[in-house]
Short mmCIF file of C-alpha atoms (C1' of nucleotides) in Angstrom, two decimals:
data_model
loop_
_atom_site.label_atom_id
_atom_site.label_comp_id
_atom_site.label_asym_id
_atom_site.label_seq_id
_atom_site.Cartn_x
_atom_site.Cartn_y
_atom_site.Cartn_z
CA UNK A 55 -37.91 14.47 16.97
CA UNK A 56 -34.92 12.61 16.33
CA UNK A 57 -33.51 9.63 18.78
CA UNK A 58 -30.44 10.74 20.91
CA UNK A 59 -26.91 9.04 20.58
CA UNK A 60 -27.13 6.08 22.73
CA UNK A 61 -23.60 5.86 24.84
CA UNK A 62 -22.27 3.42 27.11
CA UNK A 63 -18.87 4.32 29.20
CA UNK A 64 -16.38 1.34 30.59
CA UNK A 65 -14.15 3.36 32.97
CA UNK A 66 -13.13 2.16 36.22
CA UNK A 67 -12.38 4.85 38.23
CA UNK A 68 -15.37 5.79 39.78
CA UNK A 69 -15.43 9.73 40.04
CA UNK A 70 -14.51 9.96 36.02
CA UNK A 71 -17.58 7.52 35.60
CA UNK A 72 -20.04 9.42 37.00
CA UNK A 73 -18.55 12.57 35.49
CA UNK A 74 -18.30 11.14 32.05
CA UNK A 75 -21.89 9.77 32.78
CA UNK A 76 -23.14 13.17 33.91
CA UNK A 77 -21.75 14.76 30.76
CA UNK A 78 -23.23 12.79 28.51
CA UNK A 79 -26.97 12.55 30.00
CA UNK A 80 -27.35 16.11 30.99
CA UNK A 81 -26.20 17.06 27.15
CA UNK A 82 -29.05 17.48 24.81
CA UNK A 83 -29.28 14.33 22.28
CA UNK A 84 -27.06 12.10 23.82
CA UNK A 85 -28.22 9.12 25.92
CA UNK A 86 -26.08 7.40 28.60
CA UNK A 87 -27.42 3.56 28.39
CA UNK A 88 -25.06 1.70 31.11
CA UNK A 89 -21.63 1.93 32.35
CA UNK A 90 -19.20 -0.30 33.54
CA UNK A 91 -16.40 -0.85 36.00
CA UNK A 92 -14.39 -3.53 33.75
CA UNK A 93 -14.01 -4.68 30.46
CA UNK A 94 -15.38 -8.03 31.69
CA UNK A 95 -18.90 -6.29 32.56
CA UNK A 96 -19.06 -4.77 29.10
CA UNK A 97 -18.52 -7.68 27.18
CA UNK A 98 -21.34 -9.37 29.18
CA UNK A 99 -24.08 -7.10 28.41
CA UNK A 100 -23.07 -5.31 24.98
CA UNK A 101 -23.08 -7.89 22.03
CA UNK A 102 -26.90 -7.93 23.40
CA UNK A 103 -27.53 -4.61 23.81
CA UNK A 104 -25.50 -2.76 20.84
CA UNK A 105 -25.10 1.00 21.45
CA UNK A 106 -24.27 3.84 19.30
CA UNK A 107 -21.39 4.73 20.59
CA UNK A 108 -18.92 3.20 23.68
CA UNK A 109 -16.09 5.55 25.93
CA UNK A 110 -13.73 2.89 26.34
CA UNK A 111 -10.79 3.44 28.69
CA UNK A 112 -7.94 1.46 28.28
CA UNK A 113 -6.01 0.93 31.29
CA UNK A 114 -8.69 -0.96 33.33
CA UNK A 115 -8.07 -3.48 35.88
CA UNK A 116 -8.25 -7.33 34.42
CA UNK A 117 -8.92 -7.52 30.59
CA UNK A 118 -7.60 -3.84 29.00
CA UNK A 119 -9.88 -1.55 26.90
CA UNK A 120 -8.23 -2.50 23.24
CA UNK A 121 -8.34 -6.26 23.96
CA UNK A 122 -12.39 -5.19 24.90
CA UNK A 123 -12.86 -3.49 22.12
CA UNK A 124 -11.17 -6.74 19.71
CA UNK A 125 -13.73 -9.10 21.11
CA UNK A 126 -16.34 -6.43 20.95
CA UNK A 127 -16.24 -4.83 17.42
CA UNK A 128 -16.71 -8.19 15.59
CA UNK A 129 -19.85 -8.68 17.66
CA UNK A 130 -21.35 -5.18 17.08
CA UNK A 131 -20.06 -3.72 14.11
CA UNK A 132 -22.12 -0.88 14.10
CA UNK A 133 -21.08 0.63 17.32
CA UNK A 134 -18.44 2.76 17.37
CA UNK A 135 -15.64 2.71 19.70
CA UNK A 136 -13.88 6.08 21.52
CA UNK A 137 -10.71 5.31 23.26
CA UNK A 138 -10.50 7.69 26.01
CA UNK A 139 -7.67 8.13 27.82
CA UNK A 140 -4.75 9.67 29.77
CA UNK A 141 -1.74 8.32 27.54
CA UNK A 142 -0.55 8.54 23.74
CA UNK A 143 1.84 5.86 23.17
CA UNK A 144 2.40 5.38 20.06
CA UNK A 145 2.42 1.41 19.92
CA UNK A 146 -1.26 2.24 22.50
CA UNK A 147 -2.69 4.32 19.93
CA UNK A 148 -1.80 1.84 16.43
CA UNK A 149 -2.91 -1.30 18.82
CA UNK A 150 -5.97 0.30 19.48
CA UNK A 151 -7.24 1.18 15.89
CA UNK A 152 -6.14 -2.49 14.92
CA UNK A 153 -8.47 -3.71 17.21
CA UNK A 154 -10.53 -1.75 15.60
CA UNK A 155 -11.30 1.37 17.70
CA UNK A 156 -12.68 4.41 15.43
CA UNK A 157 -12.05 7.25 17.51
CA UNK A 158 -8.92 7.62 19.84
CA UNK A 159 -9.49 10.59 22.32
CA UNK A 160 -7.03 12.09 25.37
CA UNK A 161 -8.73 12.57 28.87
CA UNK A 162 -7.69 16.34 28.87
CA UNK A 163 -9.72 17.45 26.40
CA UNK A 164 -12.39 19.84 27.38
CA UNK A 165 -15.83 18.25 27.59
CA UNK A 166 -17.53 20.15 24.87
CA UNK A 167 -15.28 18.84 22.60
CA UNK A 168 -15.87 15.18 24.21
CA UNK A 169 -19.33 15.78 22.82
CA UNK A 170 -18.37 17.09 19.43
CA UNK A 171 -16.45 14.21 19.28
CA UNK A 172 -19.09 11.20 19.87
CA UNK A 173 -21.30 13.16 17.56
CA UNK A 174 -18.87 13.11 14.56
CA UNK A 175 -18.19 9.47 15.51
CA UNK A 176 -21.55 8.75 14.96
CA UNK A 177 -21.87 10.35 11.93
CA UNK A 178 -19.12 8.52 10.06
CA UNK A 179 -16.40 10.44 10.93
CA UNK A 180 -13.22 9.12 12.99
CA UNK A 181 -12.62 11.94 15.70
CA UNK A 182 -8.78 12.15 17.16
CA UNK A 183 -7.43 14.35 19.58
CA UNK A 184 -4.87 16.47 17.30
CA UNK A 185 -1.44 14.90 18.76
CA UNK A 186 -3.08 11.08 18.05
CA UNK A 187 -4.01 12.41 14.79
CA UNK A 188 -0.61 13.82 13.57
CA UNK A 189 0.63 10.63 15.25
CA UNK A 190 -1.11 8.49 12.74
CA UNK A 191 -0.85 10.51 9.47
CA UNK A 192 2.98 10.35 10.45
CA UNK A 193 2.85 6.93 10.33
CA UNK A 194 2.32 6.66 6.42
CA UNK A 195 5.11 8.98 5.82
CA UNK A 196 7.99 6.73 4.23
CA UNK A 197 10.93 9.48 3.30
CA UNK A 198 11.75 7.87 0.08
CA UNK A 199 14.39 10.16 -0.31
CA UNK A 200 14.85 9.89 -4.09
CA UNK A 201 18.38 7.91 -4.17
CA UNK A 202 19.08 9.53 -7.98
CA UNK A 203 18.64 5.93 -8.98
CA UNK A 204 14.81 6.44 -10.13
CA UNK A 205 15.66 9.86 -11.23
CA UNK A 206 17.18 8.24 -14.75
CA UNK A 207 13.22 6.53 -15.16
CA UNK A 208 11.00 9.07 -17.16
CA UNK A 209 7.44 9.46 -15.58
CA UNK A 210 5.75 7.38 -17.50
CA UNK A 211 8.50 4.61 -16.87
CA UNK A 212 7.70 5.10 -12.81
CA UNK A 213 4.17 5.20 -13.00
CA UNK A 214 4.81 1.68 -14.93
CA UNK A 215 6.81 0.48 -12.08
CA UNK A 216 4.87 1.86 -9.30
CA UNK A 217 1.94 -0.39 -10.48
CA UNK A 218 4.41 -3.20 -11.19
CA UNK A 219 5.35 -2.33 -7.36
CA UNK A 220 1.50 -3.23 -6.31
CA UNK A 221 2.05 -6.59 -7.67
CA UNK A 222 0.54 -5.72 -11.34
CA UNK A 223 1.30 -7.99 -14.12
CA UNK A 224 2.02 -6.57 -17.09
CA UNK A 225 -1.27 -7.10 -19.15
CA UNK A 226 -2.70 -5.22 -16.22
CA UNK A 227 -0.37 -2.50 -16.05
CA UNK A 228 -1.69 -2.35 -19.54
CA UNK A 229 -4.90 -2.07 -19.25
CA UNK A 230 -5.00 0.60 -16.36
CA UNK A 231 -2.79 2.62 -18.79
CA UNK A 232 -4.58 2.10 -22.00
CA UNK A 233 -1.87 1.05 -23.92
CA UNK A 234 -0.69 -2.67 -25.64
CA UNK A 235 1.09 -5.15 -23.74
CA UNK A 236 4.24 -5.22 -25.85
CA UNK A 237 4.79 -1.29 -25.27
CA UNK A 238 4.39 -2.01 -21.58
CA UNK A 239 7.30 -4.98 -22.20
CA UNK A 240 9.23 -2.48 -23.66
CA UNK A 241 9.13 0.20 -20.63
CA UNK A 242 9.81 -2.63 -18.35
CA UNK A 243 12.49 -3.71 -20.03
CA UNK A 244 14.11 -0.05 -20.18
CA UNK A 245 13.78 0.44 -16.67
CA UNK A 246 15.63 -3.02 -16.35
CA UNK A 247 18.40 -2.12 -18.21
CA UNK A 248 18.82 1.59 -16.22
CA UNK A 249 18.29 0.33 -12.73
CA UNK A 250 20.38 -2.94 -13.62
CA UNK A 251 18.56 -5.79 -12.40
CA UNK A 252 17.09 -8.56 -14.03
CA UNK A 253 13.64 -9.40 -12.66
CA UNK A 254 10.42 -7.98 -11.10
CA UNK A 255 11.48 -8.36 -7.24
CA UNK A 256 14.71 -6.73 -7.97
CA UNK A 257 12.85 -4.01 -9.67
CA UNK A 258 10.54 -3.50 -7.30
CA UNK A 259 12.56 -3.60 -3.99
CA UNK A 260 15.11 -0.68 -5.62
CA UNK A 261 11.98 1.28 -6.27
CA UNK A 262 10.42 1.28 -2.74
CA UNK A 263 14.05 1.55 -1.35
CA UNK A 264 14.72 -1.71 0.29
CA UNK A 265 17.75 -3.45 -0.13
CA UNK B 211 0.01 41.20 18.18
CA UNK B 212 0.20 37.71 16.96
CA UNK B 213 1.40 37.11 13.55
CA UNK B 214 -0.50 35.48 11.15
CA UNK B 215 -0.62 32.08 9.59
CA UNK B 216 0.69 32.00 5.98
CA UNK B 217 -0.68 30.16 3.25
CA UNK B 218 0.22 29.09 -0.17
CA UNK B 219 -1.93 27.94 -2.32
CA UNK B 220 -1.52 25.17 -5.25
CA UNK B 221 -4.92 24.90 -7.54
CA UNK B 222 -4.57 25.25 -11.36
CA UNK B 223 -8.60 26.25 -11.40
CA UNK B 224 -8.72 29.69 -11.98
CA UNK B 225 -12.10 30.33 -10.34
CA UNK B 226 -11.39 28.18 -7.31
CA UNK B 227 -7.90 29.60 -6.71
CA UNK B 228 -9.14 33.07 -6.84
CA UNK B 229 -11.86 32.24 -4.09
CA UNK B 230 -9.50 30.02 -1.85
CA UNK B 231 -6.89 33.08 -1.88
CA UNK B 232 -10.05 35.34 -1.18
CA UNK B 233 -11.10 33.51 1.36
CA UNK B 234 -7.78 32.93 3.50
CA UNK B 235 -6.64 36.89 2.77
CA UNK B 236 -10.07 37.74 4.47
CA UNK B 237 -9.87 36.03 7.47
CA UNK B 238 -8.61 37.45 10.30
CA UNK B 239 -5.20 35.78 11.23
CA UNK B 240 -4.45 34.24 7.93
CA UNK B 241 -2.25 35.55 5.00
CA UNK B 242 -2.27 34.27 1.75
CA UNK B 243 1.47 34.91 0.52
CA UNK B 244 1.34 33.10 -2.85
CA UNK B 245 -0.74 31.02 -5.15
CA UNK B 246 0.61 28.70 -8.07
CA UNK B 247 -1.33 27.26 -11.23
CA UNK B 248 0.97 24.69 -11.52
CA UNK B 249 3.27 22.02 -9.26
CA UNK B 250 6.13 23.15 -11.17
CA UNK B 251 5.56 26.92 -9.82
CA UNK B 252 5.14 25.51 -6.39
CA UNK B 253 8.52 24.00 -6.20
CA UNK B 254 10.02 26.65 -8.22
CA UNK B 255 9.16 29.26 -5.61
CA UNK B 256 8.44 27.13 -2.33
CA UNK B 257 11.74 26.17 -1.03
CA UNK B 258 12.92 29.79 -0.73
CA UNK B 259 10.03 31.25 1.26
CA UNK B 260 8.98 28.46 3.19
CA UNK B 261 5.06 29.26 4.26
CA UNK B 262 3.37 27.64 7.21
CA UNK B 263 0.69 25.85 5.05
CA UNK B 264 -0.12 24.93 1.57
CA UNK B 265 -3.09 24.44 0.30
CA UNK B 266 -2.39 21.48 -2.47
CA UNK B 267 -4.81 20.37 -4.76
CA UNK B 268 -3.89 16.61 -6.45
CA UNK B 269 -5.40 17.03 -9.83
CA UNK B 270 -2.98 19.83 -11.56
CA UNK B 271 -1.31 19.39 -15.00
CA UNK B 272 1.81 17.98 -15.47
CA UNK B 273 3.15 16.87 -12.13
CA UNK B 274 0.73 15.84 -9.81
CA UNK B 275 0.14 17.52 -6.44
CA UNK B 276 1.12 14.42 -4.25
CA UNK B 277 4.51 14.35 -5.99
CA UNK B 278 4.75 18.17 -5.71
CA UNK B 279 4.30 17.21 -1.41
CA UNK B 280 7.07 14.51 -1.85
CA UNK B 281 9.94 16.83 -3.61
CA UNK B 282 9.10 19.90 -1.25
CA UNK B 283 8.30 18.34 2.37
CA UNK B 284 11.96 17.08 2.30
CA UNK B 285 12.62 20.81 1.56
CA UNK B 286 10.22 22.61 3.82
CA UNK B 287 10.17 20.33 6.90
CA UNK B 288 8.31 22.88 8.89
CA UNK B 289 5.69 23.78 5.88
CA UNK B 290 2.45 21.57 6.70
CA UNK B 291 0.97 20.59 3.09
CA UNK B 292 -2.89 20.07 3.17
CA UNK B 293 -4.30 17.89 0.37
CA UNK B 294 -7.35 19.40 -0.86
CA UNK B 295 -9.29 18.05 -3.39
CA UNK B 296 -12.48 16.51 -4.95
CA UNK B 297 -11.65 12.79 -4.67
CA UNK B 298 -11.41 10.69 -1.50
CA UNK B 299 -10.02 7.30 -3.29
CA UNK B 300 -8.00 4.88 -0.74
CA UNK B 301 -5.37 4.95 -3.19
CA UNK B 302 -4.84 8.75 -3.21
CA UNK B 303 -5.43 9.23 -0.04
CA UNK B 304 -3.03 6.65 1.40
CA UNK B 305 -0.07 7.93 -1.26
CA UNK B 306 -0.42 11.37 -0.12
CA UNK B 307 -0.12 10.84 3.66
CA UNK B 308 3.07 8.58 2.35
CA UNK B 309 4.46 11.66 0.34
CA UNK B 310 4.45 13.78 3.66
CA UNK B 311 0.90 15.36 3.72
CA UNK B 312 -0.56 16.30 7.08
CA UNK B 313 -3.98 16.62 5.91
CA UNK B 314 -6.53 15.90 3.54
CA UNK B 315 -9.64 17.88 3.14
CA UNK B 316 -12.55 17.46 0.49
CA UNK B 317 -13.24 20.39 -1.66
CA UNK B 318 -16.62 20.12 -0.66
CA UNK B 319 -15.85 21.41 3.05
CA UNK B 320 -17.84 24.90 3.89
CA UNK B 321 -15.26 27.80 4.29
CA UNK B 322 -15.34 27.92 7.99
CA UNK B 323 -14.69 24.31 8.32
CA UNK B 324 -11.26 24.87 5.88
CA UNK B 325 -10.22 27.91 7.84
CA UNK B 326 -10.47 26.01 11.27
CA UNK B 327 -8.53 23.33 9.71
CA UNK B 328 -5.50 25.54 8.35
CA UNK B 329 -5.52 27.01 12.26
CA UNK B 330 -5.54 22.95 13.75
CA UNK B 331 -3.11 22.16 10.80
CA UNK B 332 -0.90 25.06 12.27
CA UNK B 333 -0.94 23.92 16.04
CA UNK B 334 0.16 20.44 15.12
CA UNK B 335 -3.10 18.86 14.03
CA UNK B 336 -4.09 17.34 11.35
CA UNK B 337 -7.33 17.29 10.41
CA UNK B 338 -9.24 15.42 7.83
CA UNK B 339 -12.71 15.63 6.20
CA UNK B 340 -14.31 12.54 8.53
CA UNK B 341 -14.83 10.03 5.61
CA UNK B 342 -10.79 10.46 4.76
CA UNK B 343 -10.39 9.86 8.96
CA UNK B 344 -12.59 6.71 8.76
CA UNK B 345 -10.76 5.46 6.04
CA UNK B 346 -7.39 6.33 7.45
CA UNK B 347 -8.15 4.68 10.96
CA UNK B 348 -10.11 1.66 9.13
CA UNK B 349 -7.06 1.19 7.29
CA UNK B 350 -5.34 -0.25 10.59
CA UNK B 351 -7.99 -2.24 11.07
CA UNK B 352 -7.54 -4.40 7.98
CA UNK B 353 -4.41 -4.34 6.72
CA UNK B 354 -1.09 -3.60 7.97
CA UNK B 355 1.59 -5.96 8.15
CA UNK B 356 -0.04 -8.43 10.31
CA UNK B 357 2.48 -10.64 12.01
CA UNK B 358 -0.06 -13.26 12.16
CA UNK B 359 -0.19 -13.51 8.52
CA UNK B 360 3.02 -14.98 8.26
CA UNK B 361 2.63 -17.25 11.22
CA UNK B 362 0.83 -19.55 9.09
CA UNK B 363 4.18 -20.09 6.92
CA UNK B 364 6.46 -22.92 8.21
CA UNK B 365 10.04 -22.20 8.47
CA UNK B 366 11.08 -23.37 4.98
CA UNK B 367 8.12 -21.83 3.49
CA UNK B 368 9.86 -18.62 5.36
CA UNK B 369 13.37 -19.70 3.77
CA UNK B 370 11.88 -19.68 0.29
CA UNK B 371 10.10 -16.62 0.83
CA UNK B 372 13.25 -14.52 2.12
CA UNK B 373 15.38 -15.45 -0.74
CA UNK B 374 12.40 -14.31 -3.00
CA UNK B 375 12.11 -11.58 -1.87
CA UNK B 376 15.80 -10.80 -1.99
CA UNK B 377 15.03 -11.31 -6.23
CA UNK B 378 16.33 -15.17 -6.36
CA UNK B 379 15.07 -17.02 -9.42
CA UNK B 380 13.05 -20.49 -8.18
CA UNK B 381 16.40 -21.83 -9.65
CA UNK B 382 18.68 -20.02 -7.80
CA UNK B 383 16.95 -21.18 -4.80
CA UNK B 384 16.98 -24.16 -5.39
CA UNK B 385 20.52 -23.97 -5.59
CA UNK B 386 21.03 -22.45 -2.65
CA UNK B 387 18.91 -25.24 -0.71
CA UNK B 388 20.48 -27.92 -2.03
CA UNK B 389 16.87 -28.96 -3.20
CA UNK B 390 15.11 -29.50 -6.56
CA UNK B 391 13.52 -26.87 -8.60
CA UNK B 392 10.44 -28.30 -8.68
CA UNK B 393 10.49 -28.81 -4.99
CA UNK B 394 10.97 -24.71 -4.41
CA UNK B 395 7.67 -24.06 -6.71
CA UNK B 396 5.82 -26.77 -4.83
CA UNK B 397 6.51 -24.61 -1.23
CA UNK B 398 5.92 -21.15 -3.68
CA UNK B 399 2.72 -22.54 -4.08
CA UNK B 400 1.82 -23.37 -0.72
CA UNK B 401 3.05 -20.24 0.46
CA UNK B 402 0.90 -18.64 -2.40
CA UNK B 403 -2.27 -20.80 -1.17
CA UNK B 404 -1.26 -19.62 2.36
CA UNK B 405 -0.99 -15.92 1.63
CA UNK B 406 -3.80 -15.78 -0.45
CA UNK B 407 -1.75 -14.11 -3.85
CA UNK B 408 -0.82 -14.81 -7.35
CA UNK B 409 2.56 -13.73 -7.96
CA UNK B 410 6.31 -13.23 -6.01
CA UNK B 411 5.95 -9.63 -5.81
CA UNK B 412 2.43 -9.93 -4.17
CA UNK B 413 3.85 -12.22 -1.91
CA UNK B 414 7.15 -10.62 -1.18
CA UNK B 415 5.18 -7.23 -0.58
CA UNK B 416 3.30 -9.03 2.63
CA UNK B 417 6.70 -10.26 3.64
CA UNK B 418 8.14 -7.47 4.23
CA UNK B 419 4.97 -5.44 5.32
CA UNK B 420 3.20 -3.21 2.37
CA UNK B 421 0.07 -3.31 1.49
"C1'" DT C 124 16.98 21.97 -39.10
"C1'" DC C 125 18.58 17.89 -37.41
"C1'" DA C 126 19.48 14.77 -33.75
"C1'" DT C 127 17.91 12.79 -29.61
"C1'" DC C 128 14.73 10.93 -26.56
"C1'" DA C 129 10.27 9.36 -24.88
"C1'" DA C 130 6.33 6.80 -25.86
"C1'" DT C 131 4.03 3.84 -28.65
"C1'" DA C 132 3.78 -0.75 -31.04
"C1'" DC C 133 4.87 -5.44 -33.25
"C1'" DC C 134 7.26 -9.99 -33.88
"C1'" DG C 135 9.63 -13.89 -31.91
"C1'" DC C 136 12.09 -17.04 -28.86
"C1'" DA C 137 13.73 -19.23 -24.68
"C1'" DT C 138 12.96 -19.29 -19.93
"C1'" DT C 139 10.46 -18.60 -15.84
"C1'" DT C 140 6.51 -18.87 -13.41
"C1'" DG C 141 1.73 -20.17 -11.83
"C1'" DT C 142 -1.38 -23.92 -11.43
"C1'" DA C 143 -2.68 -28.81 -10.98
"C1'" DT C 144 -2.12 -33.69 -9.69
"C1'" DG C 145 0.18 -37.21 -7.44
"C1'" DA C 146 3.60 -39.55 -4.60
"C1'" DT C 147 7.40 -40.59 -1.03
"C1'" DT C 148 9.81 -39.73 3.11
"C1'" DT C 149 10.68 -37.30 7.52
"C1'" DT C 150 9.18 -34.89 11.48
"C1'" DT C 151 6.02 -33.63 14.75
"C1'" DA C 152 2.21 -33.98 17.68
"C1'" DA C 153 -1.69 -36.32 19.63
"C1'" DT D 152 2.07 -45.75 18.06
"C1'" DT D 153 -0.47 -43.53 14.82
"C1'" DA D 154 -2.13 -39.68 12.41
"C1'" DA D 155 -1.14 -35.18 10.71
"C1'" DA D 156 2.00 -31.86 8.92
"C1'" DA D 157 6.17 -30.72 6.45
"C1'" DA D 158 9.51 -31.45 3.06
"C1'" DT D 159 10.82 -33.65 -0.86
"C1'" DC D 160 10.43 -34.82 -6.00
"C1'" DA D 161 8.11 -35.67 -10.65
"C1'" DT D 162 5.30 -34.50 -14.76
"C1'" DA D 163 2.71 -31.46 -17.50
"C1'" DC D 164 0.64 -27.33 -19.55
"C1'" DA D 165 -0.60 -22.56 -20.18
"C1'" DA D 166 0.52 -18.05 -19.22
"C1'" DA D 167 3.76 -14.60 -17.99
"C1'" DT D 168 8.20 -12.84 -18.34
"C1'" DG D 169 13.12 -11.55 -19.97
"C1'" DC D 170 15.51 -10.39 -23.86
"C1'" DG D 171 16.55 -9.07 -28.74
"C1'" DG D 172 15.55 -6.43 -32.80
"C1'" DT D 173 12.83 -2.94 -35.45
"C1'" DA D 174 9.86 1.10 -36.41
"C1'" DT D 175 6.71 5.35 -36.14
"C1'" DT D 176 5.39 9.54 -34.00
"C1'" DG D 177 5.83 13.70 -31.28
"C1'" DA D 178 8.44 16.69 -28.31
"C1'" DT D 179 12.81 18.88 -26.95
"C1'" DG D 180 16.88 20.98 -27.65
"C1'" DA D 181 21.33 22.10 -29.79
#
DNA sequence: TCATCAATACCGCATTTGTATGATTTTTAA
DNA sequence: TTAAAAATCATACAAATGCGGTATTGATGA
């Protein structure tokens, strides 16, 4: 047979508690170790009791769920952490995964999916309810809108700066192209002369747009 | 009736384009309006019949599918590109959620899995194959400009560093300070020490918050 | 077909930069 | 008041960089 998902839920309102708890024991393969009222609890009895994976809400009374989880994740790394909760602030949900939360799920969602999601938590995956999730793929999205400055570099001349844009020096700019140093020189020196500037930084700042 | 979702797809493998237009002209709800061998054809024909979703692989000839996302998501705002493809390196991944992707899916994916994540794609989701999610929400975790990082400057070290980063020689900042040359490369290399790089643009990329 | 451009490559020189060591003077904090 | 941190300056060397010229090959286009 294999072991069921241990779970441990820090939510302070009682009735969601014992509902969450209820869920998650009466589902097959899923274990409901503890639960707690406060961050404060959890702290005290999870470094020494690591779980698969923890429910955390985040507005609890006292210490908050992502400052929980901050203190938490260091001490069990393995465990995987589910925000769960009413709101999706944006500043909520980025604070939250740099605390180190894995999973970032709202309160509405229907409970079947509640237990989809712990399962693909804790099998590697990083489950987010679909708003959170556009949310943070958004986030990447830089509109570089081409400013017909780096249209004048040939391909080969932008891949050369991209890399010089990672903080590549030339020999390795090089070597991850497979060509001599001197020829990089050369393309360097070329885009120099079309974008007008003088030096690496310069270089570097028109290509990702910042002025 | 409701209508249904329209693809495009973007794969220059004969064999696999065939069976991914096969596949979404099956199912029930989906239409596959066009498929492309080639970026080129994607961009060519895209921006006049804007589609729901595309289907983009990242490994075409020519021009590469990420840069096909960043020329036609400025194009087709309301067209949600899905990466799909063999790889799942950081690198990739994190430049094609920057170029305006929504979604990155691993070839390997079963057919029912790809079809329910064109539908999520569609109603604002934007799901990913769960290593890509780890690595995407790990990714906050880490990195990003941490705030903290710079704390550790002092507020000359923070001069220095701004006029870097604005492409001033050590000379010219020197100038600029009233100070000596070899007194702006000392603080460089403090701040270098500090920061834990090698070079200007290194350091002037965690100024201003890359990665 | 010829001209142009992109990409490759080499040589060379002066300057800038990265690294290291050491020292003096302010400023700040304990 | 004393110790620690910050800012200043010097010297030195090796590596990286910026700038100039030149040249071959392949692709593109007029």
């Amino acid at each position: 047979m294999k072991t069921s998902i241990t779970v441990a839920i820090v939510e302070d309102k009682e009735p969601i508690r014992q509902s969450l708890a209820i869920l998650v024991d009466g589902a097959d393969g899923f274990f409901c170790q503890a639960t707690f009222e406060t961050a404060e609890a959890a702290l005290d009895y999870l470094p020494g009791h690591c779980v698969d994976v923890v429910l955390m809400d985040i507005d609890l009374p006292g210490m908050n769920g992502i400052d929980c989880v901050r203190h938490l994740k260091p001490r069990c790394p393995d465990t995987q952490f589910m925000m769960c909760t009413m709101y999706d602030e944006d500043e909520t949900v980025f604070e939250a995964l740099k605390a180190g939360a894995n999973s970032y799920i709202l309160k509405r969602s229907p409970p079947h999916k509640l237990l989809e999601a712990i399962t693909e938590l804790h099998e590697g995956g990083a489950p987010m309810s679909s708003t959170i999730a556009r949310k943070i793929a958004g986030s990447f999205h830089v509109n570089r809108s081409t400013p017909t400055e780096l249209d004048v570099l040939t391909p080969r001349e932008r891949e050369i700066l991209d890399r010089l844009s990672k903080g590549h020096s030339h020999k390795e700019v090089a070597e991850e192209l497979f060509v001599s140093p001197t020829t990089v020189r050369k393309h360097i020196f070329n885009i120099y002369e079309k974008l007008q500037v003088h030096s690496k930084v310069e270089a570097v700042n028109k290509y990702l747009g910042r002025r």
